[in-house]
Amino acid sequence: MKNQLLFTFSFQKYCLLLFLFNGYFIQAQTPKGKLFIIGGGDRSDDLMKQVLSVAELSKKDYIVVLPMSSEEPDSSFIFFKTQMVKLTSHPIVMLNFNKETAQNKTLTDSLQKAKLIFISGGDQVRFMNVVQNTPIKTAIKKAYENGSTISGTSAGAAVMSEKMITGNQKLQKEYSGTFDNIRHDNLETSEGLGLLKTAIIDQHFLKRNRYNRLLSALVEFPTLTGIGIDEATAIIVRNNQIEVAGDSEVIVFRNPKGIQKAKKTDLISIESLQMSIYMAGQKFNIK
């Protein structure tokens, strides 16, 4: 009887510890921060005011700009700062990391403590070549987990997802701003920041007719939600809820069914999929 009571007590204690551990693990994995992802193009003052509002900066907070996507990082920073100094009095700092400064703990600590981090446009592959497998990426993810807002435009939008569209085609050597067809295993992707695990982002979407590119992404990754953000438009991500902001629209593809590849060609077919169009103020959920 005594052994039975001890076993019951131990089992209950084990279950309680398991419950607390799982609860802690789930809580630890839920970021406190937000994402403000802009599809490129013009950024109106109203849109950037929304960025500041979402970031909820306190008196001591500052903004960090990461311009490593750009061929001209100084110009990219000046353009951003010139607009933002009209809208906020908070300090705006550029951290133009390279492979050497990526290991500088003082700089990466400053990045992690920023309440708003903005990633400029340019080339997303260039950005990730600097950031990947470095303390920079870790600092961005920790800042997001701890409550910071991570924002970016164009290339700075593409890097947000775990599966990142590079813009290149595997079956065509020359770069094209869009895809002229939908073929199997044509989309080149690489690892992004991984702040969005269940969605893949494309930008300049309506302006550059990137439907084929995002559909190609869904063929390769059918469990993901494909989100195409137009220019001067943004999505605000709060965990799994997304709100649209800005002047244009956001196109969402999901749940492709009946994907087939032709036997003798690289062409593919999709029997059905869900497509939605959202405009400013509207909301939708992702997994």
Short mmCIF file of C-alpha atoms in Angstrom, two decimals:
data_model
loop_
_atom_site.label_atom_id
_atom_site.label_comp_id
_atom_site.label_asym_id
_atom_site.label_seq_id
_atom_site.Cartn_x
_atom_site.Cartn_y
_atom_site.Cartn_z
CA MET A 1 0.00 0.00 0.00
CA LYS A 2 2.81 2.38 0.93
CA ASN A 3 4.65 1.58 -2.30
CA GLN A 4 1.46 2.16 -4.27
CA LEU A 5 0.98 5.60 -2.65
CA LEU A 6 4.60 6.51 -3.37
CA PHE A 7 4.17 5.42 -6.99
CA THR A 8 0.95 7.47 -7.34
CA PHE A 9 2.60 10.54 -5.81
CA SER A 10 5.69 10.18 -8.00
CA PHE A 11 3.59 9.73 -11.14
CA GLN A 12 1.49 12.81 -10.32
CA LYS A 13 4.65 14.80 -9.65
CA TYR A 14 6.07 13.63 -12.98
CA CYS A 15 2.89 14.67 -14.81
CA LEU A 16 2.94 18.09 -13.13
CA LEU A 17 6.58 18.66 -14.06
CA LEU A 18 5.89 17.53 -17.63
CA PHE A 19 2.92 19.92 -17.85
CA LEU A 20 4.95 22.84 -16.49
CA PHE A 21 7.86 22.07 -18.80
CA ASN A 22 5.63 21.87 -21.86
CA GLY A 23 3.88 25.10 -20.86
CA TYR A 24 7.22 26.84 -20.44
CA PHE A 25 8.48 25.47 -23.74
CA ILE A 26 5.41 26.66 -25.66
CA GLN A 27 5.59 30.07 -23.99
CA ALA A 28 9.31 30.35 -24.70
CA GLN A 29 8.72 29.61 -28.38
CA THR A 30 6.05 32.32 -28.80
CA PRO A 31 7.73 35.61 -29.76
CA LYS A 32 6.65 38.76 -27.95
CA GLY A 33 7.67 40.95 -30.87
CA LYS A 34 5.98 41.88 -34.15
CA LEU A 35 6.95 41.92 -37.81
CA PHE A 36 6.22 44.86 -40.11
CA ILE A 37 6.98 43.57 -43.61
CA ILE A 38 6.84 46.06 -46.50
CA GLY A 39 6.59 44.96 -50.13
CA GLY A 40 9.03 47.56 -51.44
CA GLY A 41 8.49 50.74 -53.44
CA ASP A 42 7.53 54.06 -51.90
CA ARG A 43 7.09 54.21 -48.14
CA SER A 44 4.59 56.90 -47.22
CA ASP A 45 4.91 58.84 -43.98
CA ASP A 46 1.61 57.32 -42.88
CA LEU A 47 2.96 53.80 -43.37
CA MET A 48 6.13 54.58 -41.42
CA LYS A 49 4.06 56.17 -38.65
CA GLN A 50 2.33 52.80 -38.38
CA VAL A 51 5.73 51.11 -38.04
CA LEU A 52 6.53 53.41 -35.10
CA SER A 53 3.10 52.83 -33.57
CA VAL A 54 3.47 49.04 -33.78
CA ALA A 55 6.98 49.21 -32.28
CA GLU A 56 5.71 51.10 -29.19
CA LEU A 57 9.01 52.82 -28.50
CA SER A 58 9.62 54.13 -24.99
CA LYS A 59 11.82 57.14 -24.14
CA LYS A 60 15.09 55.20 -23.96
CA ASP A 61 14.51 53.04 -27.04
CA TYR A 62 16.40 53.40 -30.31
CA ILE A 63 16.12 52.23 -33.91
CA VAL A 64 18.76 50.16 -35.73
CA VAL A 65 19.00 50.04 -39.53
CA LEU A 66 20.67 47.04 -41.18
CA PRO A 67 21.61 48.08 -44.74
CA MET A 68 23.61 45.02 -45.80
CA SER A 69 21.19 44.15 -48.63
CA SER A 70 22.08 47.35 -50.43
CA GLU A 71 24.94 48.00 -52.84
CA GLU A 72 25.03 51.51 -51.37
CA PRO A 73 24.39 50.99 -47.63
CA ASP A 74 25.19 54.59 -46.64
CA SER A 75 22.68 55.98 -49.14
CA SER A 76 20.08 53.46 -48.02
CA PHE A 77 20.54 54.53 -44.40
CA ILE A 78 20.42 58.25 -45.21
CA PHE A 79 17.21 57.79 -47.20
CA PHE A 80 15.58 55.98 -44.27
CA LYS A 81 16.84 58.40 -41.64
CA THR A 82 15.81 61.51 -43.61
CA GLN A 83 12.24 60.29 -43.62
CA MET A 84 12.16 59.02 -40.04
CA VAL A 85 13.64 62.06 -38.28
CA LYS A 86 10.47 63.91 -39.32
CA LEU A 87 8.37 61.29 -37.57
CA THR A 88 10.29 60.43 -34.39
CA SER A 89 12.90 61.84 -32.02
CA HIS A 90 14.30 58.41 -31.13
CA PRO A 91 17.94 57.77 -32.08
CA ILE A 92 18.45 56.05 -35.45
CA VAL A 93 21.68 54.07 -35.78
CA MET A 94 23.18 52.21 -38.74
CA LEU A 95 24.94 48.90 -38.09
CA ASN A 96 26.49 47.92 -41.42
CA PHE A 97 27.88 44.52 -40.43
CA ASN A 98 30.46 42.52 -42.35
CA LYS A 99 32.02 39.12 -41.64
CA GLU A 100 34.51 40.65 -39.19
CA THR A 101 32.15 42.92 -37.22
CA ALA A 102 29.56 40.11 -37.13
CA GLN A 103 31.57 38.68 -34.23
CA ASN A 104 31.69 41.98 -32.30
CA LYS A 105 29.69 41.34 -29.12
CA THR A 106 29.23 45.04 -28.32
CA LEU A 107 27.60 45.62 -31.71
CA THR A 108 25.43 42.50 -31.65
CA ASP A 109 24.30 43.29 -28.09
CA SER A 110 23.29 46.78 -29.28
CA LEU A 111 21.35 45.17 -32.13
CA GLN A 112 19.57 42.78 -29.78
CA LYS A 113 18.50 45.63 -27.48
CA ALA A 114 17.02 47.76 -30.28
CA LYS A 115 13.24 48.06 -30.00
CA LEU A 116 12.87 48.56 -33.76
CA ILE A 117 15.14 46.89 -36.33
CA PHE A 118 14.75 47.89 -39.99
CA ILE A 119 16.25 45.84 -42.86
CA SER A 120 16.71 47.78 -46.09
CA GLY A 121 16.05 46.70 -49.67
CA GLY A 122 18.55 45.43 -52.20
CA ASP A 123 19.60 41.80 -52.54
CA GLN A 124 18.35 39.33 -49.93
CA VAL A 125 21.14 36.87 -50.75
CA ARG A 126 23.75 39.57 -50.08
CA PHE A 127 22.14 40.22 -46.69
CA MET A 128 22.01 36.57 -45.67
CA ASN A 129 25.60 35.97 -46.81
CA VAL A 130 26.65 38.42 -44.10
CA VAL A 131 24.16 37.29 -41.45
CA GLN A 132 23.85 33.52 -41.81
CA ASN A 133 25.41 31.45 -39.01
CA THR A 134 26.58 34.53 -37.10
CA PRO A 135 25.64 36.28 -33.84
CA ILE A 136 23.78 38.88 -35.98
CA LYS A 137 21.05 36.38 -36.86
CA THR A 138 20.88 35.22 -33.26
CA ALA A 139 20.56 38.83 -32.04
CA ILE A 140 17.71 39.57 -34.47
CA LYS A 141 15.81 36.44 -33.40
CA LYS A 142 16.32 37.16 -29.70
CA ALA A 143 15.22 40.77 -30.14
CA TYR A 144 12.04 39.50 -31.83
CA GLU A 145 11.43 36.93 -29.11
CA ASN A 146 11.91 39.57 -26.41
CA GLY A 147 9.41 42.07 -27.85
CA SER A 148 11.16 44.09 -30.55
CA THR A 149 9.57 44.88 -33.90
CA ILE A 150 11.49 43.66 -36.94
CA SER A 151 10.69 45.57 -40.13
CA GLY A 152 12.04 45.38 -43.65
CA THR A 153 11.27 46.32 -47.23
CA SER A 154 11.76 44.49 -50.53
CA ALA A 155 14.83 42.28 -49.89
CA GLY A 156 14.27 43.06 -46.21
CA ALA A 157 10.84 41.47 -46.60
CA ALA A 158 12.10 38.34 -48.36
CA VAL A 159 14.55 37.51 -45.55
CA MET A 160 11.79 37.25 -42.93
CA SER A 161 10.66 33.73 -43.82
CA GLU A 162 12.51 30.50 -43.17
CA LYS A 163 12.32 29.50 -46.84
CA MET A 164 13.60 32.58 -48.68
CA ILE A 165 12.97 33.26 -52.38
CA THR A 166 16.31 34.34 -53.86
CA GLY A 167 14.83 35.60 -57.14
CA ASN A 168 16.85 33.16 -59.27
CA GLN A 169 15.54 30.32 -61.41
CA LYS A 170 17.30 26.96 -61.46
CA LEU A 171 16.29 26.27 -65.07
CA GLN A 172 17.23 29.68 -66.43
CA LYS A 173 20.63 31.25 -65.92
CA GLU A 174 19.72 34.87 -66.59
CA TYR A 175 17.94 36.76 -63.82
CA SER A 176 14.38 37.84 -64.51
CA GLY A 177 12.24 40.09 -62.33
CA THR A 178 9.42 37.57 -62.68
CA PHE A 179 8.89 34.00 -63.92
CA ASP A 180 7.33 33.49 -67.37
CA ASN A 181 6.05 30.01 -66.52
CA ILE A 182 5.45 27.55 -63.67
CA ARG A 183 7.84 24.59 -63.73
CA HIS A 184 8.82 21.88 -61.29
CA ASP A 185 12.00 22.48 -59.26
CA ASN A 186 12.67 25.83 -60.92
CA LEU A 187 12.45 28.08 -57.86
CA GLU A 188 15.71 28.73 -56.03
CA THR A 189 15.35 29.22 -52.30
CA SER A 190 17.78 29.47 -49.43
CA GLU A 191 17.58 29.89 -45.67
CA GLY A 192 16.24 33.22 -44.42
CA LEU A 193 16.00 34.61 -40.89
CA GLY A 194 13.25 32.14 -40.00
CA LEU A 195 11.05 34.67 -38.19
CA LEU A 196 8.11 33.30 -40.22
CA LYS A 197 8.07 29.51 -40.11
CA THR A 198 4.80 28.70 -41.89
CA ALA A 199 4.76 31.31 -44.67
CA ILE A 200 6.94 32.36 -47.59
CA ILE A 201 7.13 36.01 -48.63
CA ASP A 202 7.32 37.62 -52.07
CA GLN A 203 7.46 41.38 -52.65
CA HIS A 204 6.79 44.06 -55.34
CA PHE A 205 4.04 41.55 -56.01
CA LEU A 206 1.34 43.20 -58.13
CA LYS A 207 3.69 45.79 -59.60
CA ARG A 208 6.01 43.10 -61.01
CA ASN A 209 3.43 40.33 -61.67
CA ARG A 210 5.10 37.74 -59.48
CA TYR A 211 2.21 35.28 -59.42
CA ASN A 212 4.16 32.55 -61.23
CA ARG A 213 7.04 32.87 -58.79
CA LEU A 214 4.88 32.51 -55.69
CA LEU A 215 2.87 29.67 -57.24
CA SER A 216 6.19 27.94 -57.95
CA ALA A 217 7.00 28.33 -54.25
CA LEU A 218 3.74 26.63 -53.27
CA VAL A 219 4.49 23.73 -55.60
CA GLU A 220 7.80 23.22 -53.79
CA PHE A 221 6.41 23.91 -50.29
CA PRO A 222 2.67 23.07 -50.34
CA THR A 223 2.28 23.25 -46.55
CA LEU A 224 3.36 26.90 -46.45
CA THR A 225 1.20 29.98 -46.95
CA GLY A 226 2.39 32.10 -49.88
CA ILE A 227 2.10 35.84 -49.18
CA GLY A 228 2.67 38.34 -52.01
CA ILE A 229 2.98 41.92 -50.76
CA ASP A 230 2.60 44.77 -53.24
CA GLU A 231 4.64 47.97 -53.22
CA ALA A 232 3.75 50.69 -50.69
CA THR A 233 1.94 47.95 -48.74
CA ALA A 234 2.81 45.92 -45.66
CA ILE A 235 1.73 43.09 -43.43
CA ILE A 236 1.86 43.37 -39.65
CA VAL A 237 2.49 39.98 -38.07
CA ARG A 238 1.43 39.35 -34.49
CA ASN A 239 2.16 35.66 -33.88
CA ASN A 240 -0.22 33.89 -36.28
CA GLN A 241 -2.47 36.88 -37.07
CA ILE A 242 -1.68 39.18 -39.97
CA GLU A 243 -3.05 42.65 -40.66
CA VAL A 244 -2.63 44.51 -43.95
CA ALA A 245 -1.51 48.16 -44.08
CA GLY A 246 -0.68 50.62 -46.85
CA ASP A 247 -1.95 51.67 -50.26
CA SER A 248 -2.34 48.46 -52.29
CA GLU A 249 -3.11 44.79 -51.70
CA VAL A 250 -1.72 41.51 -50.41
CA ILE A 251 -2.29 38.26 -52.30
CA VAL A 252 -2.38 34.99 -50.32
CA PHE A 253 -2.10 31.48 -51.79
CA ARG A 254 -2.57 28.34 -49.69
CA ASN A 255 -3.67 24.71 -49.63
CA PRO A 256 -2.70 23.58 -53.15
CA LYS A 257 -4.32 20.24 -53.98
CA GLY A 258 -3.62 17.69 -56.68
CA ILE A 259 -0.13 18.82 -57.66
CA GLN A 260 1.16 16.81 -60.62
CA LYS A 261 4.34 16.93 -62.69
CA ALA A 262 4.31 16.06 -66.38
CA LYS A 263 6.36 12.96 -67.15
CA LYS A 264 8.37 14.35 -70.06
CA THR A 265 8.58 18.05 -69.15
CA ASP A 266 9.05 20.24 -66.08
CA LEU A 267 5.49 21.59 -66.32
CA ILE A 268 3.20 21.09 -63.34
CA SER A 269 -0.51 21.27 -62.67
CA ILE A 270 -2.50 22.17 -59.55
CA GLU A 271 -6.07 20.89 -59.32
CA SER A 272 -7.14 23.57 -56.84
CA LEU A 273 -5.83 26.09 -54.34
CA GLN A 274 -7.14 28.88 -52.16
CA MET A 275 -6.45 32.46 -53.24
CA SER A 276 -7.37 35.54 -51.20
CA ILE A 277 -6.89 39.26 -51.74
CA TYR A 278 -6.66 41.60 -48.75
CA MET A 279 -6.44 45.36 -48.40
CA ALA A 280 -5.57 47.76 -45.58
CA GLY A 281 -7.25 47.02 -42.27
CA GLN A 282 -8.20 43.47 -43.17
CA LYS A 283 -6.80 40.51 -41.22
CA PHE A 284 -6.14 36.82 -41.80
CA ASN A 285 -4.46 33.99 -39.92
CA ILE A 286 -1.59 31.69 -40.77
CA LYS A 287 -0.71 28.39 -39.10
#
